[in-house]
mmCIF file with all atom_site columns, C-alpha atoms in Angstrom:
data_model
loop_
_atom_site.group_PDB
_atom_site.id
_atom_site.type_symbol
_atom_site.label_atom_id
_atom_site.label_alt_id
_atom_site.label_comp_id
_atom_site.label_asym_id
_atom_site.label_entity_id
_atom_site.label_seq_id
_atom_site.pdbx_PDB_ins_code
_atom_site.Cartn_x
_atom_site.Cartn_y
_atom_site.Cartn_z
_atom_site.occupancy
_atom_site.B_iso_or_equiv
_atom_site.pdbx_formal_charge
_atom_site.auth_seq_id
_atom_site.auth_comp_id
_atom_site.auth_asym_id
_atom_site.auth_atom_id
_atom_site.pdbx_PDB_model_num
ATOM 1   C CA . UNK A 1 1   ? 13.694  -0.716  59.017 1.00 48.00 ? 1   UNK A CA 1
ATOM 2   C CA . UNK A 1 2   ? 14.216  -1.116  55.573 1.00 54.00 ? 2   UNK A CA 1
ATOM 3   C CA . UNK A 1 3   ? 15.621  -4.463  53.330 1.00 51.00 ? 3   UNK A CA 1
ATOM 4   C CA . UNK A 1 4   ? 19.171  -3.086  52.891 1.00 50.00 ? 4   UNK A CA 1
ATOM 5   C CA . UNK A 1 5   ? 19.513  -2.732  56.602 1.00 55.00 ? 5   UNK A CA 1
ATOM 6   C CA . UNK A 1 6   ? 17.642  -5.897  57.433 1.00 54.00 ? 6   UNK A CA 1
ATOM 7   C CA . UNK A 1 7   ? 20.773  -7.789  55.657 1.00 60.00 ? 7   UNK A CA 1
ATOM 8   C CA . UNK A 1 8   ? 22.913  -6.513  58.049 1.00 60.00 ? 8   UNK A CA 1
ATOM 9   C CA . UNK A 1 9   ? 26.435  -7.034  56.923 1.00 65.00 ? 9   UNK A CA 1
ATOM 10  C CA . UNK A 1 10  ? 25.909  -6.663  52.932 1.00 65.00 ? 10  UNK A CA 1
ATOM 11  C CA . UNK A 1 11  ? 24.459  -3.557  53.609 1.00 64.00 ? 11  UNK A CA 1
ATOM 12  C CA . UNK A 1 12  ? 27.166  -2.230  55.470 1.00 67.00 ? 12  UNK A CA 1
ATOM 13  C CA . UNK A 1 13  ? 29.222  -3.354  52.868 1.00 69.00 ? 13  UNK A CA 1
ATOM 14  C CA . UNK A 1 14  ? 26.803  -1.911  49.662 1.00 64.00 ? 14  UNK A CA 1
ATOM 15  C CA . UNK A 1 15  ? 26.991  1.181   51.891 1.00 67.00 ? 15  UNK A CA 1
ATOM 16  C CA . UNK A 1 16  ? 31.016  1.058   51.801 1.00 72.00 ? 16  UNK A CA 1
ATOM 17  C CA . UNK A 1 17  ? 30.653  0.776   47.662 1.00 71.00 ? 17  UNK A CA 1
ATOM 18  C CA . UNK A 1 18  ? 28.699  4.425   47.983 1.00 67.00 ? 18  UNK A CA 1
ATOM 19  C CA . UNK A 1 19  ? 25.614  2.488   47.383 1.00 63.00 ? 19  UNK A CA 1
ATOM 20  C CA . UNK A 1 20  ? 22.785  4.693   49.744 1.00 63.00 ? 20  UNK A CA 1
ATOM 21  C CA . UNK A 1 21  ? 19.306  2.978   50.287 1.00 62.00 ? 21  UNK A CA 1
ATOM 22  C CA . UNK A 1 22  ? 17.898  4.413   47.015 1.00 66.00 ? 22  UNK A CA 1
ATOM 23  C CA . UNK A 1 23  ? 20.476  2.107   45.067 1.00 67.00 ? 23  UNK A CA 1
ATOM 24  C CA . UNK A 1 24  ? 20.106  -1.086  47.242 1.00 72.00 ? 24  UNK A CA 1
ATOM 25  C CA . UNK A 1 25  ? 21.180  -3.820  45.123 1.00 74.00 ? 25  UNK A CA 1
ATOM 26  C CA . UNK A 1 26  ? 18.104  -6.091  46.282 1.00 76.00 ? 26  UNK A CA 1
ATOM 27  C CA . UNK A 1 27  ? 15.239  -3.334  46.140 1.00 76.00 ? 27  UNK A CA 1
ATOM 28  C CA . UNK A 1 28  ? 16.540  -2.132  42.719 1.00 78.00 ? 28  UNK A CA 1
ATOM 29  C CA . UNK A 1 29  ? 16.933  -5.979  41.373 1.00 83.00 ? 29  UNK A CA 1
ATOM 30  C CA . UNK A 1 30  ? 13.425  -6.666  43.003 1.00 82.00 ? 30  UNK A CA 1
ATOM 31  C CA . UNK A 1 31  ? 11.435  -3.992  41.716 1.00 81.00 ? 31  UNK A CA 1
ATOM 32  C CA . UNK A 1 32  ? 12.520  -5.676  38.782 1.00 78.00 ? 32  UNK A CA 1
ATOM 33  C CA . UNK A 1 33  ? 11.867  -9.652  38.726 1.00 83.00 ? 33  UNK A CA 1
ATOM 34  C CA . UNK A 1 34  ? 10.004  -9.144  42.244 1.00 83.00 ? 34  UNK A CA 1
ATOM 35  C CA . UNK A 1 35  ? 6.492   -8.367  40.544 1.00 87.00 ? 35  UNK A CA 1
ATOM 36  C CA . UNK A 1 36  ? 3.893   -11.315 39.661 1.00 87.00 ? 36  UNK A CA 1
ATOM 37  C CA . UNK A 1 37  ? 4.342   -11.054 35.680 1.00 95.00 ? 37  UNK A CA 1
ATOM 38  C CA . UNK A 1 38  ? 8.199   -11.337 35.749 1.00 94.00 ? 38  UNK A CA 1
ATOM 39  C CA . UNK A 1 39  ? 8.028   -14.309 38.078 1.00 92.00 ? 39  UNK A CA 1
ATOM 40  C CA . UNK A 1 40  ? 5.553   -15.839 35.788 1.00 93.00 ? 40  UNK A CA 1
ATOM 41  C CA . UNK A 1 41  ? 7.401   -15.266 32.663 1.00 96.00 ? 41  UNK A CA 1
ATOM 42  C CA . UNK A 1 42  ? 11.116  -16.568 33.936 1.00 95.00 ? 42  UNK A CA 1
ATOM 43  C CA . UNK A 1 43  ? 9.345   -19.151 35.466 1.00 93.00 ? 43  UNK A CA 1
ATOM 44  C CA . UNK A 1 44  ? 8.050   -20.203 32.231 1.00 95.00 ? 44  UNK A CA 1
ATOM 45  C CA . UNK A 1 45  ? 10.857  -19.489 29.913 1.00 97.00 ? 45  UNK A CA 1
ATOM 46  C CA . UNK A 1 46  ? 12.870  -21.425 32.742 1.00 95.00 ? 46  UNK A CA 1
ATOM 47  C CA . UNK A 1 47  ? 11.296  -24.269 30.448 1.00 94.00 ? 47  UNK A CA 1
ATOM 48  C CA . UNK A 1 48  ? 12.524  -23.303 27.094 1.00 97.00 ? 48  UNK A CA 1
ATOM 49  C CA . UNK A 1 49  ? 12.465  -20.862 24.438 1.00 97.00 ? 49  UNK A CA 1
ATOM 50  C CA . UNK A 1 50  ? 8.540   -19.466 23.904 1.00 97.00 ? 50  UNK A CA 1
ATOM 51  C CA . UNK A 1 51  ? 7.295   -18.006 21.097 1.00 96.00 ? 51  UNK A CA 1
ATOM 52  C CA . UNK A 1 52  ? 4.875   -14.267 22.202 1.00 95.00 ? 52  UNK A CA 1
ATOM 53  C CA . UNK A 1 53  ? 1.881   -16.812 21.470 1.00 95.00 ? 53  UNK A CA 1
ATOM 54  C CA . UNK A 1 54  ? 3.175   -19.280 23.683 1.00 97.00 ? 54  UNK A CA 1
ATOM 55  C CA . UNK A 1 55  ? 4.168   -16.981 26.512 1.00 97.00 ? 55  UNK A CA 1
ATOM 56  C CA . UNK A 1 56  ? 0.130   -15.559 26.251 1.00 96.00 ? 56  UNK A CA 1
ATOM 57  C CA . UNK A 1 57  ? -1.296  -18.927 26.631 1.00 96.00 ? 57  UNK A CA 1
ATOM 58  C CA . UNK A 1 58  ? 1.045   -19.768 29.512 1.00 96.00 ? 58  UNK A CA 1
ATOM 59  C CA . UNK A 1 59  ? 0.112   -16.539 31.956 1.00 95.00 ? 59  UNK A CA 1
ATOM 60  C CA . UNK A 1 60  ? -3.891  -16.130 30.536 1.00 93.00 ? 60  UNK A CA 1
ATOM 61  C CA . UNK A 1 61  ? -4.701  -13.283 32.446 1.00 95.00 ? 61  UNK A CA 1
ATOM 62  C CA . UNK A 1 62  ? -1.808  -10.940 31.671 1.00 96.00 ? 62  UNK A CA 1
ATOM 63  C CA . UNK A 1 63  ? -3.008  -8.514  28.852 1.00 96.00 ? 63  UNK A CA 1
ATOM 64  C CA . UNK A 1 64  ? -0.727  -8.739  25.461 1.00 95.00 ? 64  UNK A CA 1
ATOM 65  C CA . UNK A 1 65  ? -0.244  -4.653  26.396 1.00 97.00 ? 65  UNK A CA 1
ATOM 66  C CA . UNK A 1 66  ? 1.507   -6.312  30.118 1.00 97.00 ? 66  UNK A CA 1
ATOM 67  C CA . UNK A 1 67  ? 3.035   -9.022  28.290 1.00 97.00 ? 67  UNK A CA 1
ATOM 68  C CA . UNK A 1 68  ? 4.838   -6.724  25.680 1.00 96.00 ? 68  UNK A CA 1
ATOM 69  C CA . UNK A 1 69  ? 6.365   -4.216  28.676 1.00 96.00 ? 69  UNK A CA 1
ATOM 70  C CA . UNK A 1 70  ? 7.277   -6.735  30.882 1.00 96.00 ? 70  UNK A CA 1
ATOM 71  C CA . UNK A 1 71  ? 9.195   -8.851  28.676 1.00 97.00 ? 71  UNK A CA 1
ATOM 72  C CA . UNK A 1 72  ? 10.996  -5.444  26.952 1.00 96.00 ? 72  UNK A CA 1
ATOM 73  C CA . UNK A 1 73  ? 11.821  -4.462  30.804 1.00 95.00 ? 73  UNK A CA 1
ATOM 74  C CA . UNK A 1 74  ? 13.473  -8.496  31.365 1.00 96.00 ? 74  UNK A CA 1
ATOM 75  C CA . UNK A 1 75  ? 15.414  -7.713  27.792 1.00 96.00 ? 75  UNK A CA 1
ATOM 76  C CA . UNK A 1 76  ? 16.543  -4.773  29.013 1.00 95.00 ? 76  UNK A CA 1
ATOM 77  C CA . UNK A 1 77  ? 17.989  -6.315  32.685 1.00 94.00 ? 77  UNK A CA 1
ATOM 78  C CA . UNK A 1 78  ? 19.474  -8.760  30.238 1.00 96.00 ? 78  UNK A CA 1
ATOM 79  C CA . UNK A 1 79  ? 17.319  -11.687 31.484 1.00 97.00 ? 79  UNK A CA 1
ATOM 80  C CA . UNK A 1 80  ? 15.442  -12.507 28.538 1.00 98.00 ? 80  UNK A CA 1
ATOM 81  C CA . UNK A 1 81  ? 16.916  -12.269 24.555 1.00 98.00 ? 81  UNK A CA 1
ATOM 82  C CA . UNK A 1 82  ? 14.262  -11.644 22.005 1.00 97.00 ? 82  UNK A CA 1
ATOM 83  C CA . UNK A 1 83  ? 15.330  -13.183 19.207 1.00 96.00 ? 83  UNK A CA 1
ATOM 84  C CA . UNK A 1 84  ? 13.352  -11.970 15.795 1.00 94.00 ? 84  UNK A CA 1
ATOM 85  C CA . UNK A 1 85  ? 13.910  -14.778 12.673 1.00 92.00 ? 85  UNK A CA 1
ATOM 86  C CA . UNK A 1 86  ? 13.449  -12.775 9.096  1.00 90.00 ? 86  UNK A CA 1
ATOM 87  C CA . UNK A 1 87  ? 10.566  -14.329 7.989  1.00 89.00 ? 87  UNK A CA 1
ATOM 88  C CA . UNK A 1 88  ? 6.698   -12.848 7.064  1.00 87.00 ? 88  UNK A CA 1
ATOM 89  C CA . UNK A 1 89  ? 5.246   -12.542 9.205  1.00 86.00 ? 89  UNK A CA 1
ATOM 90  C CA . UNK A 1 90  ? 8.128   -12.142 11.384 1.00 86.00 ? 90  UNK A CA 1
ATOM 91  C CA . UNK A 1 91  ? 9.267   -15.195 14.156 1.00 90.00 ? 91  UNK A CA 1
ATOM 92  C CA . UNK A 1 92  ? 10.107  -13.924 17.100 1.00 93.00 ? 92  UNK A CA 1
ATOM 93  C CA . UNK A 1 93  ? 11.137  -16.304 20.230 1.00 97.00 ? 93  UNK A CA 1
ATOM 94  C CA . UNK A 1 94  ? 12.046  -15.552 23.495 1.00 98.00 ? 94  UNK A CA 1
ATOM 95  C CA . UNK A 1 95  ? 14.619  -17.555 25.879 1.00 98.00 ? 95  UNK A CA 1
ATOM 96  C CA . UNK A 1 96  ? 16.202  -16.924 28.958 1.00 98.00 ? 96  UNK A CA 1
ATOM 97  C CA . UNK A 1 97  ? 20.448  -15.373 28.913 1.00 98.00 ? 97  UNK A CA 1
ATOM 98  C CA . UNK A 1 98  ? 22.716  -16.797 30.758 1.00 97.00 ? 98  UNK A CA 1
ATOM 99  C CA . UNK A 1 99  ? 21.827  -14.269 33.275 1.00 96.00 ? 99  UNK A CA 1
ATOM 100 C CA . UNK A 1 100 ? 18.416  -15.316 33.085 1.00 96.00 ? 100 UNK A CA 1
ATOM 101 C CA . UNK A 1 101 ? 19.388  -18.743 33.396 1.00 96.00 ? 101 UNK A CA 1
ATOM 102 C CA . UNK A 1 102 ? 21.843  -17.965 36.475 1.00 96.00 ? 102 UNK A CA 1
ATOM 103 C CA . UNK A 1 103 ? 18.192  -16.298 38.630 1.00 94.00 ? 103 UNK A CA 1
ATOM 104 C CA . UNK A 1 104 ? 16.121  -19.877 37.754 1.00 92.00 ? 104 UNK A CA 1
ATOM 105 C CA . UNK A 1 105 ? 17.115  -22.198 40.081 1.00 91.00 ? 105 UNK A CA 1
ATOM 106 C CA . UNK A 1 106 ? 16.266  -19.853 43.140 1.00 92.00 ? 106 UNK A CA 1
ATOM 107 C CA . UNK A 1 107 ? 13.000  -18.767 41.272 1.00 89.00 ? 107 UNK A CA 1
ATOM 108 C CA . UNK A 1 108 ? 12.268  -22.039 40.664 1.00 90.00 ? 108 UNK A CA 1
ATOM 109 C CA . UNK A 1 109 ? 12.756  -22.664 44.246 1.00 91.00 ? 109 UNK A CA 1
ATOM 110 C CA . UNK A 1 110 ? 10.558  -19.757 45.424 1.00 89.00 ? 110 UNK A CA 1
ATOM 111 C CA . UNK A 1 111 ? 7.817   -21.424 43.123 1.00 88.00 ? 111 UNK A CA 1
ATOM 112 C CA . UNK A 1 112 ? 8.479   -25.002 44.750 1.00 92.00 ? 112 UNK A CA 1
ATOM 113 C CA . UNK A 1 113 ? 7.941   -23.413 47.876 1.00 94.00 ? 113 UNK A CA 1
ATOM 114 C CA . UNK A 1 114 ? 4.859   -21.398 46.966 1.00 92.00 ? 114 UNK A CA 1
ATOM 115 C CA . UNK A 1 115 ? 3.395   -24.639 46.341 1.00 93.00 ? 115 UNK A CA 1
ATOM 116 C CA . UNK A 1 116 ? 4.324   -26.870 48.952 1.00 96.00 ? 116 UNK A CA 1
ATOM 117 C CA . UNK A 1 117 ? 3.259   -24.031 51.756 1.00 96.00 ? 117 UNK A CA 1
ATOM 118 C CA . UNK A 1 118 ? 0.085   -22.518 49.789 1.00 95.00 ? 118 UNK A CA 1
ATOM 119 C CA . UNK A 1 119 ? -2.150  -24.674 51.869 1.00 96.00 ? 119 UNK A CA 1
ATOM 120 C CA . UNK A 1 120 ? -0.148  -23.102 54.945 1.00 96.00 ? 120 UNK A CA 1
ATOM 121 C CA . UNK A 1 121 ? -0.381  -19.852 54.092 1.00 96.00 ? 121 UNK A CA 1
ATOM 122 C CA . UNK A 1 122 ? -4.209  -19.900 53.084 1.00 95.00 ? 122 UNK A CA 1
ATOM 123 C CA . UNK A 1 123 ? -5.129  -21.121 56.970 1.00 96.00 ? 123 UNK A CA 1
ATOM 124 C CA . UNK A 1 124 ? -2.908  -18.730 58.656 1.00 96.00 ? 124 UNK A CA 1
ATOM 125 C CA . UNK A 1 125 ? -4.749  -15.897 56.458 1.00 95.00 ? 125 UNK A CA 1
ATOM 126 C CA . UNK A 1 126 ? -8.183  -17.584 57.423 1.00 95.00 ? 126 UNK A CA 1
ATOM 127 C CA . UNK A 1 127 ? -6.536  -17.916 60.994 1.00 95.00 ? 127 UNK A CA 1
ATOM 128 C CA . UNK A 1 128 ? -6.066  -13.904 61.101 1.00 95.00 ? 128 UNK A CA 1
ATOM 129 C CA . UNK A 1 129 ? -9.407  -12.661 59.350 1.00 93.00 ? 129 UNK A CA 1
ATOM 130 C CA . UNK A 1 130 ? -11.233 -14.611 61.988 1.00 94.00 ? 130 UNK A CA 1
ATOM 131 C CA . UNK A 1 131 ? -9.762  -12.990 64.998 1.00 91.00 ? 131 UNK A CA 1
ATOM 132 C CA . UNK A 1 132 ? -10.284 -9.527  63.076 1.00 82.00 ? 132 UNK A CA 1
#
């Protein structure tokens, strides 16, 4: 059973639109801000414009090569505007859209919860390795 059908109604209705399971609004969206490095990155611009720098220092183990395609792929799903100042060398700062700004609060509310269940989760995966 896949996610679209999983939701039940809003499939059915996604389905009604012509929308088949290869153009599920939620898997498309997800494959999107769904992986570690776009969570990361809204998360952080969530606090205010970052400069490239900035962004590097905040998520140290992504590679600048990561960095670079993930934040072009959040431009392009109108998320994040890159905003390049004329100057030499050239300033360029990235913020969240209004778009962006819209998907925060429930991101920010997945990362509240990562937090406050981490402990949680760890034993339950220490639970299961045991009785494997």
């Amino acid at each position: 059973m896949d996610a679209c059908t999983i939701l039940g109604g809003k499939a059915a209705g996604w389905l009604a639109m012509g929308l088949d399971d290869t153009r599920c609004p939620v898997r498309n969206l997800l494959d999107h801000i769904g992986d570690r490095w776009s969570v990361l990155l809204l998360a952080t611009l969530a606090g205010g414009p970052k400069r490239f720098s900035a962004l590097a220092r905040a998520v140290p183990d992504i590679s600048k090569r990561m960095l670079t395609q993930t934040l072009r792929t959040l431009e392009t799903d109108g998320l994040v505007h890159r905003d390049v100042r004329p100057t030499v060398p050239p300033s360029v700062t990235y913020s969240l859209t209004p778009l962006g700004e819209s998907l925060a609060a429930p991101l920010l509310g997945l990362v509240e919860w990562a937090e406050a269940n981490f402990a949680a989760v760890c034993d339950a995966r220490a639970r299961m390795a045991q009785a494997a």
